[in-house]
mmCIF file of C-alpha atoms and ligand atoms in Angstrom:
data_model
loop_
_atom_site.group_PDB
_atom_site.id
_atom_site.type_symbol
_atom_site.label_atom_id
_atom_site.label_comp_id
_atom_site.label_asym_id
_atom_site.label_seq_id
_atom_site.Cartn_x
_atom_site.Cartn_y
_atom_site.Cartn_z
ATOM 1 C CA MET A 1 123.252 174.868 -161.515
ATOM 2 C CA GLN A 2 121.954 176.025 -157.934
ATOM 3 C CA ARG A 3 123.410 173.513 -155.322
ATOM 4 C CA VAL A 4 122.383 173.342 -151.489
ATOM 5 C CA ALA A 5 124.922 173.015 -149.359
ATOM 6 C CA PRO A 6 124.877 169.865 -147.477
ATOM 7 C CA GLU A 7 123.903 170.453 -143.315
ATOM 8 C CA PRO A 8 126.809 168.461 -141.343
ATOM 9 C CA GLN A 9 125.422 165.739 -138.441
ATOM 10 C CA ASP A 10 123.827 167.178 -135.887
ATOM 11 C CA PHE A 11 125.379 165.765 -132.667
ATOM 12 C CA ASP A 12 121.774 163.992 -131.261
ATOM 13 C CA ARG A 13 122.615 160.862 -132.017
ATOM 14 C CA VAL A 14 126.340 160.951 -131.806
ATOM 15 C CA LEU A 15 126.970 158.510 -129.115
ATOM 16 C CA SER A 16 130.740 156.910 -130.144
ATOM 17 C CA SER A 17 132.425 160.293 -131.546
ATOM 18 C CA MET A 18 135.145 161.133 -129.390
ATOM 19 C CA CYS A 19 134.948 164.660 -131.011
ATOM 20 C CA THR A 20 132.079 167.132 -129.687
ATOM 21 C CA GLU A 21 130.837 170.408 -130.267
ATOM 22 C CA PRO A 22 133.084 172.966 -129.199
ATOM 23 C CA HIS A 23 132.380 175.544 -126.670
ATOM 24 C CA PRO A 24 131.058 178.724 -128.272
ATOM 25 C CA ALA A 25 134.618 180.600 -126.967
ATOM 26 C CA ALA A 26 136.307 177.846 -129.261
ATOM 27 C CA ARG A 27 134.453 178.205 -131.942
ATOM 28 C CA GLU A 28 134.441 181.836 -132.578
ATOM 29 C CA ALA A 29 138.525 182.091 -131.846
ATOM 30 C CA ALA A 30 138.548 179.272 -134.935
ATOM 31 C CA VAL A 31 137.019 181.115 -137.622
ATOM 32 C CA ARG A 32 138.741 184.342 -136.404
ATOM 33 C CA PHE A 33 142.128 183.260 -136.775
ATOM 34 C CA LEU A 34 141.032 180.543 -139.964
ATOM 35 C CA ALA A 35 143.783 182.868 -142.321
ATOM 36 C CA THR A 36 146.287 182.254 -140.201
ATOM 37 C CA ASN A 37 149.481 179.496 -140.353
ATOM 38 C CA PRO A 38 151.238 178.887 -137.123
ATOM 39 C CA GLY A 39 153.449 176.894 -139.048
ATOM 40 C CA ASP A 40 155.104 180.209 -140.199
ATOM 41 C CA PRO A 41 155.774 182.040 -136.446
ATOM 42 C CA GLY A 42 157.578 184.559 -137.988
ATOM 43 C CA THR A 43 154.730 186.102 -140.216
ATOM 44 C CA TYR A 44 151.502 184.940 -138.393
ATOM 45 C CA GLN A 45 153.117 186.094 -134.785
ATOM 46 C CA GLU A 46 149.900 186.567 -133.208
ATOM 47 C CA ILE A 47 148.917 183.420 -133.186
ATOM 48 C CA ALA A 48 152.338 181.925 -132.442
ATOM 49 C CA ALA A 49 151.722 183.672 -129.279
ATOM 50 C CA LEU A 50 148.872 181.658 -128.781
ATOM 51 C CA GLU A 51 149.978 178.434 -129.266
ATOM 52 C CA GLU A 52 152.774 179.204 -126.775
ATOM 53 C CA ARG A 53 149.259 179.790 -124.149
ATOM 54 C CA ALA A 54 147.949 176.749 -125.439
ATOM 55 C CA VAL A 55 150.623 174.728 -124.554
ATOM 56 C CA GLU A 56 151.506 176.221 -120.757
ATOM 57 C CA GLY A 57 147.485 175.507 -120.297
ATOM 58 C CA LEU A 58 147.793 172.037 -121.537
ATOM 59 C CA GLY A 59 151.008 172.247 -119.223
ATOM 60 C CA ASP A 60 149.084 173.046 -116.506
ATOM 61 C CA ILE A 61 146.808 170.540 -116.755
ATOM 62 C CA ALA A 62 149.261 167.773 -117.188
ATOM 63 C CA GLY A 63 151.655 168.882 -114.354
ATOM 64 C CA LEU A 64 154.678 169.914 -116.151
ATOM 65 C CA SER A 65 155.522 174.211 -115.332
ATOM 66 C CA GLU A 66 157.925 174.028 -117.928
ATOM 67 C CA PRO A 67 156.200 172.366 -121.144
ATOM 68 C CA GLU A 68 157.291 172.252 -124.208
ATOM 69 C CA GLY A 69 155.262 171.235 -127.190
ATOM 70 C CA TYR A 70 152.656 172.273 -129.749
ATOM 71 C CA VAL A 71 149.111 172.197 -130.936
ATOM 72 C CA ALA A 72 149.004 169.084 -133.145
ATOM 73 C CA SER A 73 146.301 167.693 -136.002
ATOM 74 C CA GLY A 74 145.346 165.247 -133.621
ATOM 75 C CA GLY A 75 146.490 162.988 -131.273
ATOM 76 C CA THR A 76 147.637 160.523 -134.481
ATOM 77 C CA GLU A 77 150.400 163.174 -135.183
ATOM 78 C CA ALA A 78 151.246 163.823 -131.616
ATOM 79 C CA ASN A 79 151.473 160.020 -131.239
ATOM 80 C CA ILE A 80 154.167 159.735 -134.221
ATOM 81 C CA GLN A 81 155.946 162.947 -132.960
ATOM 82 C CA ALA A 82 156.470 161.360 -129.811
ATOM 83 C CA VAL A 83 157.638 157.368 -131.438
ATOM 84 C CA ARG A 84 160.038 159.776 -134.176
ATOM 85 C CA ALA A 85 161.018 161.222 -131.416
ATOM 86 C CA ALA A 86 162.295 158.831 -129.157
ATOM 87 C CA ARG A 87 164.012 156.884 -132.007
ATOM 88 C CA ASN A 88 165.780 160.014 -133.304
ATOM 89 C CA LEU A 89 167.069 160.278 -129.934
ATOM 90 C CA ALA A 90 168.330 157.047 -129.258
ATOM 91 C CA ARG A 91 169.698 157.096 -132.988
ATOM 92 C CA ASP A 92 171.738 160.209 -131.897
ATOM 93 C CA ALA A 93 172.575 159.374 -128.215
ATOM 94 C CA GLY A 94 174.138 162.957 -127.387
ATOM 95 C CA GLY A 95 177.353 162.002 -129.407
ATOM 96 C CA VAL A 96 177.585 158.613 -127.284
ATOM 97 C CA PRO A 97 177.119 155.277 -129.651
ATOM 98 C CA THR A 98 173.577 154.628 -131.121
ATOM 99 C CA LYS A 99 171.689 152.623 -128.812
ATOM 100 C CA THR A 100 169.676 150.472 -131.622
ATOM 101 C CA ASP A 101 169.727 150.515 -135.093
ATOM 102 C CA ALA A 102 166.672 147.914 -134.677
ATOM 103 C CA PRO A 103 164.105 150.298 -132.593
ATOM 104 C CA THR A 104 161.236 148.965 -131.037
ATOM 105 C CA VAL A 105 157.854 150.055 -129.224
ATOM 106 C CA VAL A 106 156.751 148.605 -126.191
ATOM 107 C CA ALA A 107 152.622 149.182 -125.844
ATOM 108 C CA PRO A 108 149.842 147.639 -124.537
ATOM 109 C CA GLU A 109 147.506 146.160 -127.453
ATOM 110 C CA SER A 110 144.894 148.702 -126.367
ATOM 111 C CA VAL A 111 147.068 151.687 -127.669
ATOM 112 C CA HIS A 112 145.337 153.420 -130.036
ATOM 113 C CA PHE A 113 146.441 152.455 -133.733
ATOM 114 C CA SER A 114 148.034 155.346 -134.937
ATOM 115 C CA PHE A 115 150.867 153.389 -133.251
ATOM 116 C CA GLN A 116 150.811 150.983 -136.095
ATOM 117 C CA LYS A 117 150.852 153.850 -138.749
ATOM 118 C CA ALA A 118 153.934 155.822 -136.433
ATOM 119 C CA ALA A 119 155.753 152.296 -136.212
ATOM 120 C CA ASP A 120 154.931 151.661 -140.672
ATOM 121 C CA VAL A 121 156.325 155.747 -141.623
ATOM 122 C CA LEU A 122 159.196 155.362 -138.872
ATOM 123 C CA ASP A 123 160.113 152.102 -139.875
ATOM 124 C CA VAL A 124 160.211 150.690 -136.272
ATOM 125 C CA GLU A 125 158.674 147.617 -134.611
ATOM 126 C CA LEU A 126 155.598 148.067 -132.633
ATOM 127 C CA ARG A 127 155.339 145.020 -129.305
ATOM 128 C CA THR A 128 151.919 144.760 -128.466
ATOM 129 C CA VAL A 129 151.352 143.036 -125.409
ATOM 130 C CA PRO A 130 148.290 141.542 -123.596
ATOM 131 C CA VAL A 131 145.859 143.509 -121.054
ATOM 132 C CA ASP A 132 145.339 142.205 -117.581
ATOM 133 C CA ASP A 133 141.723 140.967 -117.435
ATOM 134 C CA ASP A 134 141.288 145.002 -116.422
ATOM 135 C CA TYR A 135 141.997 145.876 -120.280
ATOM 136 C CA ARG A 136 145.323 147.756 -118.438
ATOM 137 C CA ALA A 137 148.608 147.228 -119.154
ATOM 138 C CA ASP A 138 149.700 144.562 -118.147
ATOM 139 C CA LEU A 139 153.079 145.474 -116.151
ATOM 140 C CA GLY A 140 154.606 141.488 -116.007
ATOM 141 C CA ALA A 141 154.302 141.231 -119.993
ATOM 142 C CA VAL A 142 155.137 144.657 -120.738
ATOM 143 C CA GLU A 143 158.462 144.429 -118.754
ATOM 144 C CA ALA A 144 159.399 140.685 -120.622
ATOM 145 C CA ALA A 145 159.024 142.670 -123.936
ATOM 146 C CA VAL A 146 161.246 145.384 -123.343
ATOM 147 C CA ASP A 147 164.899 144.872 -124.180
ATOM 148 C CA ASP A 148 167.971 146.796 -125.356
ATOM 149 C CA ASP A 149 166.334 148.236 -128.490
ATOM 150 C CA THR A 150 163.302 149.344 -126.562
ATOM 151 C CA VAL A 151 163.117 153.217 -127.457
ATOM 152 C CA LEU A 152 159.758 153.882 -125.777
ATOM 153 C CA VAL A 153 157.225 152.320 -123.833
ATOM 154 C CA VAL A 154 153.485 153.713 -124.178
ATOM 155 C CA GLY A 155 151.463 153.594 -121.390
ATOM 156 C CA VAL A 156 147.193 154.881 -122.579
ATOM 157 C CA ALA A 157 145.711 157.050 -120.031
ATOM 158 C CA GLY A 158 142.029 156.795 -120.778
ATOM 159 C CA THR A 159 141.727 153.904 -123.677
ATOM 160 C CA THR A 160 139.508 154.685 -127.143
ATOM 161 C CA GLU A 161 137.727 151.546 -126.112
ATOM 162 C CA TYR A 162 137.410 151.153 -122.539
ATOM 163 C CA GLY A 163 138.475 154.500 -120.881
ATOM 164 C CA ARG A 164 141.173 152.584 -118.851
ATOM 165 C CA VAL A 165 144.173 154.202 -117.435
ATOM 166 C CA ASP A 166 147.419 152.218 -117.432
ATOM 167 C CA PRO A 167 149.658 152.249 -114.350
ATOM 168 C CA ILE A 168 152.136 155.038 -115.301
ATOM 169 C CA PRO A 169 154.221 155.471 -112.815
ATOM 170 C CA GLU A 170 155.582 151.892 -112.980
ATOM 171 C CA LEU A 171 155.542 151.574 -116.984
ATOM 172 C CA ALA A 172 158.033 155.050 -116.684
ATOM 173 C CA ALA A 173 159.931 152.970 -114.320
ATOM 174 C CA ILE A 174 160.564 149.946 -116.700
ATOM 175 C CA ALA A 175 161.215 152.148 -119.120
ATOM 176 C CA HIS A 176 163.843 154.416 -117.791
ATOM 177 C CA ASP A 177 165.141 150.928 -116.465
ATOM 178 C CA HIS A 178 165.795 149.808 -119.535
ATOM 179 C CA GLY A 179 167.545 153.339 -120.889
ATOM 180 C CA ALA A 180 163.315 154.184 -122.594
ATOM 181 C CA LEU A 181 161.371 157.133 -122.815
ATOM 182 C CA LEU A 182 157.400 156.685 -121.338
ATOM 183 C CA HIS A 183 155.139 158.216 -123.077
ATOM 184 C CA VAL A 184 151.141 158.208 -122.386
ATOM 185 C CA ASP A 185 148.729 158.818 -124.769
ATOM 186 C CA ALA A 186 145.925 160.968 -122.854
ATOM 187 C CA ALA A 187 144.773 161.479 -125.855
ATOM 188 C CA TRP A 188 141.085 161.523 -124.867
ATOM 189 C CA GLY A 189 141.268 160.927 -121.206
ATOM 190 C CA GLY A 190 143.557 164.628 -120.500
ATOM 191 C CA PHE A 191 140.812 166.368 -119.533
ATOM 192 C CA CYS A 192 139.356 163.776 -117.289
ATOM 193 C CA LEU A 193 141.949 163.023 -114.912
ATOM 194 C CA PRO A 194 142.978 165.756 -113.276
ATOM 195 C CA PHE A 195 139.356 165.239 -111.007
ATOM 196 C CA THR A 196 140.531 161.875 -110.583
ATOM 197 C CA ASP A 197 143.094 160.143 -108.306
ATOM 198 C CA HIS A 198 144.836 158.377 -111.166
ATOM 199 C CA ALA A 199 148.603 158.776 -111.061
ATOM 200 C CA TRP A 200 148.881 159.723 -114.676
ATOM 201 C CA ASN A 201 151.305 162.817 -114.932
ATOM 202 C CA PHE A 202 154.015 164.574 -115.651
ATOM 203 C CA ALA A 203 153.731 165.580 -112.181
ATOM 204 C CA HIS A 204 153.294 162.616 -110.477
ATOM 205 C CA ALA A 205 155.761 160.206 -113.188
ATOM 206 C CA ALA A 206 158.726 160.016 -114.574
ATOM 207 C CA VAL A 207 156.782 160.619 -118.082
ATOM 208 C CA ASP A 208 158.972 162.306 -121.428
ATOM 209 C CA THR A 209 156.033 162.745 -123.683
ATOM 210 C CA MET A 210 152.579 163.143 -123.372
ATOM 211 C CA THR A 211 149.513 163.432 -126.093
ATOM 212 C CA ILE A 212 146.730 165.655 -124.930
ATOM 213 C CA ASP A 213 143.973 166.712 -127.197
ATOM 214 C CA PRO A 214 141.924 169.711 -127.108
ATOM 215 C CA HIS A 215 139.754 168.491 -129.834
ATOM 216 C CA LYS A 216 138.763 165.880 -127.857
ATOM 217 C CA MET A 217 136.971 166.356 -124.473
ATOM 218 C CA GLY A 218 139.181 169.383 -124.538
ATOM 219 C CA GLN A 219 135.793 170.811 -126.517
ATOM 220 C CA ALA A 220 138.234 173.151 -129.451
ATOM 221 C CA VAL A 221 137.430 172.724 -133.303
ATOM 222 C CA VAL A 222 138.941 169.724 -134.923
ATOM 223 C CA PRO A 223 142.101 170.007 -135.904
ATOM 224 C CA ALA A 224 143.590 170.218 -132.201
ATOM 225 C CA GLY A 225 146.244 167.735 -130.876
ATOM 226 C CA GLY A 226 148.510 168.305 -128.535
ATOM 227 C CA LEU A 227 151.872 167.130 -128.112
ATOM 228 C CA LEU A 228 153.634 167.796 -124.546
ATOM 229 C CA ALA A 229 157.066 166.962 -123.968
ATOM 230 C CA ARG A 230 159.374 167.483 -120.692
ATOM 231 C CA ASP A 231 162.513 168.677 -122.218
ATOM 232 C CA ARG A 232 163.523 170.665 -125.192
ATOM 233 C CA SER A 233 166.124 167.667 -126.391
ATOM 234 C CA THR A 234 162.347 166.131 -127.064
ATOM 235 C CA LEU A 235 161.525 168.598 -129.531
ATOM 236 C CA ASP A 236 164.891 169.343 -130.625
ATOM 237 C CA ALA A 237 164.937 165.976 -132.237
ATOM 238 C CA LEU A 238 161.725 166.289 -134.272
ATOM 239 C CA ALA A 239 163.056 169.831 -135.320
ATOM 240 C CA VAL A 240 164.067 170.505 -139.473
ATOM 241 C CA ASP A 241 165.889 173.962 -140.703
ATOM 242 C CA THR A 242 163.199 176.027 -142.393
ATOM 243 C CA PRO A 243 165.501 178.160 -145.004
ATOM 244 C CA TYR A 244 163.081 180.313 -146.607
ATOM 245 C CA LEU A 245 161.468 181.329 -143.332
ATOM 246 C CA GLU A 246 162.294 183.960 -140.793
ATOM 247 C CA SER A 247 162.275 180.885 -137.988
ATOM 248 C CA THR A 248 164.832 178.960 -138.327
ATOM 249 C CA SER A 249 163.158 175.655 -136.990
ATOM 250 C CA GLN A 250 160.288 173.541 -137.129
ATOM 251 C CA ALA A 251 159.702 170.702 -135.125
ATOM 252 C CA THR A 252 156.117 169.693 -136.224
ATOM 253 C CA LEU A 253 155.044 167.107 -138.587
ATOM 254 C CA THR A 254 152.772 169.294 -141.043
ATOM 255 C CA GLY A 255 154.201 172.252 -142.524
ATOM 256 C CA THR A 256 151.178 174.929 -143.312
ATOM 257 C CA ARG A 257 148.498 174.308 -140.352
ATOM 258 C CA SER A 258 145.369 175.243 -139.375
ATOM 259 C CA GLY A 259 145.534 178.686 -136.928
ATOM 260 C CA ALA A 260 141.921 177.459 -136.045
ATOM 261 C CA GLY A 261 142.598 174.959 -133.932
ATOM 262 C CA VAL A 262 145.126 176.866 -132.339
ATOM 263 C CA ALA A 263 143.196 179.440 -131.052
ATOM 264 C CA SER A 264 140.247 177.589 -130.652
ATOM 265 C CA ALA A 265 142.118 175.751 -127.956
ATOM 266 C CA ALA A 266 143.707 178.215 -126.746
ATOM 267 C CA ALA A 267 140.313 179.854 -126.214
ATOM 268 C CA ALA A 268 138.810 176.242 -124.778
ATOM 269 C CA LEU A 269 141.603 176.449 -121.831
ATOM 270 C CA ASP A 270 141.173 180.225 -120.895
ATOM 271 C CA GLU A 271 137.259 179.238 -120.491
ATOM 272 C CA LEU A 272 137.255 176.122 -119.094
ATOM 273 C CA TRP A 273 140.276 175.386 -117.411
ATOM 274 C CA PRO A 274 139.808 174.289 -114.109
ATOM 275 C CA ASP A 275 136.200 174.708 -113.355
ATOM 276 C CA GLY A 276 135.003 174.351 -116.549
ATOM 277 C CA TYR A 277 136.660 170.897 -117.223
ATOM 278 C CA ARG A 278 135.645 169.606 -113.605
ATOM 279 C CA GLU A 279 131.989 170.411 -113.967
ATOM 280 C CA GLN A 280 132.039 168.803 -116.941
ATOM 281 C CA PHE A 281 134.219 165.344 -116.293
ATOM 282 C CA GLU A 282 131.419 165.346 -112.930
ATOM 283 C CA THR A 283 127.961 165.634 -115.693
ATOM 284 C CA SER A 284 129.650 163.283 -117.942
ATOM 285 C CA MET A 285 130.786 160.427 -115.501
ATOM 286 C CA ALA A 286 127.120 160.467 -113.336
ATOM 287 C CA ASP A 287 125.733 160.255 -116.969
ATOM 288 C CA ALA A 288 128.483 156.846 -117.666
ATOM 289 C CA GLU A 289 127.385 155.496 -114.578
ATOM 290 C CA TRP A 290 123.714 156.475 -115.191
ATOM 291 C CA LEU A 291 123.910 154.442 -118.748
ATOM 292 C CA ALA A 292 126.046 151.348 -117.047
ATOM 293 C CA ASP A 293 122.952 150.858 -114.575
ATOM 294 C CA ALA A 294 120.590 151.381 -117.298
ATOM 295 C CA LEU A 295 121.986 148.727 -119.093
ATOM 296 C CA GLU A 296 123.210 146.597 -116.356
ATOM 297 C CA ASP A 297 119.183 146.406 -115.084
ATOM 298 C CA ARG A 298 118.231 145.507 -118.415
ATOM 299 C CA GLY A 299 120.300 142.051 -118.578
ATOM 300 C CA PHE A 300 123.344 143.319 -120.372
ATOM 301 C CA ASP A 301 126.837 142.930 -119.552
ATOM 302 C CA VAL A 302 128.332 145.741 -119.013
ATOM 303 C CA VAL A 303 132.271 146.946 -118.522
ATOM 304 C CA ASP A 304 132.498 149.418 -115.011
ATOM 305 C CA PRO A 305 132.978 152.826 -116.199
ATOM 306 C CA GLU A 306 136.342 153.890 -114.618
ATOM 307 C CA LEU A 307 136.429 157.272 -117.423
ATOM 308 C CA PRO A 308 133.167 158.386 -119.155
ATOM 309 C CA LEU A 309 133.091 155.757 -121.577
ATOM 310 C CA VAL A 310 130.172 152.671 -121.203
ATOM 311 C CA ALA A 311 131.090 149.391 -122.981
ATOM 312 C CA ALA A 312 128.169 146.782 -123.360
ATOM 313 C CA ARG A 313 127.769 143.856 -124.732
ATOM 314 C CA LEU A 314 124.237 144.003 -126.874
ATOM 315 C CA PRO A 315 123.038 141.394 -129.123
ATOM 316 C CA ASP A 316 123.873 141.942 -132.674
ATOM 317 C CA ASP A 317 120.575 142.278 -134.230
ATOM 318 C CA LEU A 318 119.869 145.393 -131.316
ATOM 319 C CA PHE A 319 123.131 146.660 -132.160
ATOM 320 C CA SER A 320 122.065 146.942 -135.955
ATOM 321 C CA ASN A 321 118.567 148.181 -135.003
ATOM 322 C CA LEU A 322 119.961 150.919 -132.922
ATOM 323 C CA ARG A 323 122.141 152.325 -136.146
ATOM 324 C CA ASP A 324 119.265 151.882 -138.706
ATOM 325 C CA ALA A 325 117.199 154.026 -136.057
ATOM 326 C CA GLY A 326 120.169 156.880 -136.497
ATOM 327 C CA TRP A 327 121.948 156.229 -133.437
ATOM 328 C CA ARG A 328 125.511 156.760 -134.620
ATOM 329 C CA VAL A 329 127.092 154.484 -132.706
ATOM 330 C CA SER A 330 130.110 151.460 -132.888
ATOM 331 C CA ARG A 331 131.729 148.599 -131.138
ATOM 332 C CA THR A 332 134.602 147.864 -129.513
ATOM 333 C CA ALA A 333 137.314 145.165 -131.118
ATOM 334 C CA SER A 334 135.567 141.925 -129.506
ATOM 335 C CA GLY A 335 132.092 143.556 -130.175
ATOM 336 C CA GLU A 336 130.685 145.594 -127.563
ATOM 337 C CA LEU A 337 128.933 149.165 -127.646
ATOM 338 C CA ARG A 338 130.700 151.745 -127.063
ATOM 339 C CA VAL A 339 129.139 155.002 -125.674
ATOM 340 C CA VAL A 340 131.944 157.900 -125.030
ATOM 341 C CA CYS A 341 129.820 160.536 -122.754
ATOM 342 C CA MET A 342 131.110 163.650 -124.591
ATOM 343 C CA PRO A 343 129.942 166.935 -123.588
ATOM 344 C CA HIS A 344 127.199 166.821 -126.101
ATOM 345 C CA VAL A 345 125.892 163.624 -124.563
ATOM 346 C CA THR A 346 123.228 164.893 -122.247
ATOM 347 C CA ARG A 347 120.871 162.266 -119.628
ATOM 348 C CA GLU A 348 118.020 163.140 -121.694
ATOM 349 C CA THR A 349 119.951 161.638 -125.277
ATOM 350 C CA LEU A 350 120.800 159.084 -123.329
ATOM 351 C CA GLN A 351 117.345 158.400 -121.577
ATOM 352 C CA ALA A 352 115.944 158.437 -125.555
ATOM 353 C CA PHE A 353 118.707 155.603 -126.436
ATOM 354 C CA VAL A 354 117.330 153.564 -123.786
ATOM 355 C CA ALA A 355 114.168 153.766 -124.213
ATOM 356 C CA ASP A 356 115.332 152.736 -128.164
ATOM 357 C CA VAL A 357 117.068 149.705 -126.547
ATOM 358 C CA ASP A 358 113.866 148.662 -124.893
ATOM 359 C CA ALA A 359 111.767 149.369 -127.781
ATOM 360 C CA LEU A 360 114.226 147.371 -130.500
ATOM 361 C CA ARG A 361 114.798 144.616 -128.711
ATOM 362 C CA ALA A 362 113.588 141.279 -130.153
HETATM 363 N N1 LIG B 1 144.822 158.462 -128.972
HETATM 364 C C1 LIG B 1 143.626 158.238 -128.161
HETATM 365 C C2 LIG B 1 143.869 157.334 -127.030
HETATM 366 C C3 LIG B 1 142.044 157.982 -129.149
HETATM 367 O O1 LIG B 1 141.515 157.553 -128.385
HETATM 368 C C4 LIG B 1 142.788 158.745 -130.321
HETATM 369 C C5 LIG B 1 141.434 158.601 -130.952
HETATM 370 O O2 LIG B 1 140.060 158.901 -130.572
HETATM 371 C C6 LIG B 1 143.747 159.092 -130.646
HETATM 372 C C7 LIG B 1 144.967 158.299 -130.074
HETATM 373 C C8 LIG B 1 144.412 159.396 -132.241
HETATM 374 O O3 LIG B 1 143.349 160.854 -132.375
HETATM 375 P P1 LIG B 1 143.272 161.620 -133.759
HETATM 376 O O4 LIG B 1 142.257 160.820 -134.341
HETATM 377 O O5 LIG B 1 143.033 162.752 -133.067
HETATM 378 O O6 LIG B 1 143.900 161.111 -134.240
#
């Protein structure tokens, strides 16, 4: 029987995804390196070299001149690994007595759900604390939740639901006062924030680790996440020996992994940093502001966009009608429509969407 190969969705009506169409150079690099495995750098040396280039590029974006890290499968893996490194470092605090045998991670309630997975698989307690009225980490609440068992404080630089940036320097100070590390989750925001005034990166604050994903705003193919660390010791805390490989140890969570994502990340960074990413950010931000104004003009409550992500409260039946009309939209936990102005989301797309909002309102 001959089967018809299914087509993937086109991106025309995808408004709530944090992935996008890869840049052509990234797509082409992914195809070329599809059959390589950066998990075995002794064998696949060319992709290993490209991974170093990608990590250097991510370091440039994140204000870290000698970055440690690797291209992960995504933000989830990078976040899990940041928690794992903090837990392991606290366990073996350089020969001095173990910091804690009941490690906790303190994070605002706006953190991505990948931290729940991290807490579960690593057997650490995740303490989430309330955010302030503008959806940012509440410093008083973080301070109150941190104690001697805290191994990691997390700040988000571009939250998944509202695109908010936590006060990273202040969170770093709280973490370090308690002997904990500070992790910044810039999985989505990392490729936008260099073009804003936010203090979010390694140069702005005493950040220890960061998630910054090429396969989101970086326009690389999936899978390409990014984990960065200031110190080699963080990566060492993740490494296991690899007896049957020519390389001696491996710090990644996955073993065999796709060279496609790695090569595409390197290619996208070569092609787009900094001017291409700046232009994209400016376009996407202008589009987000246009959409926010358009929805506000129609009487909907809109959360003012700070990065290219618009959240607005639409009636449930309108939301369902938009889904039925083919718009791939989703909602926040408290029910607002979320539109992420990724590179594939053009002004024309948003105009068509708003026209449907008008047509489908009861
Ligand atoms: N962190 C943030 C802030 C995110 O928005 C996301 C996903 O949207 C993740 C982490 C998880 O990334 P991934 O889906 O690539 O594992």
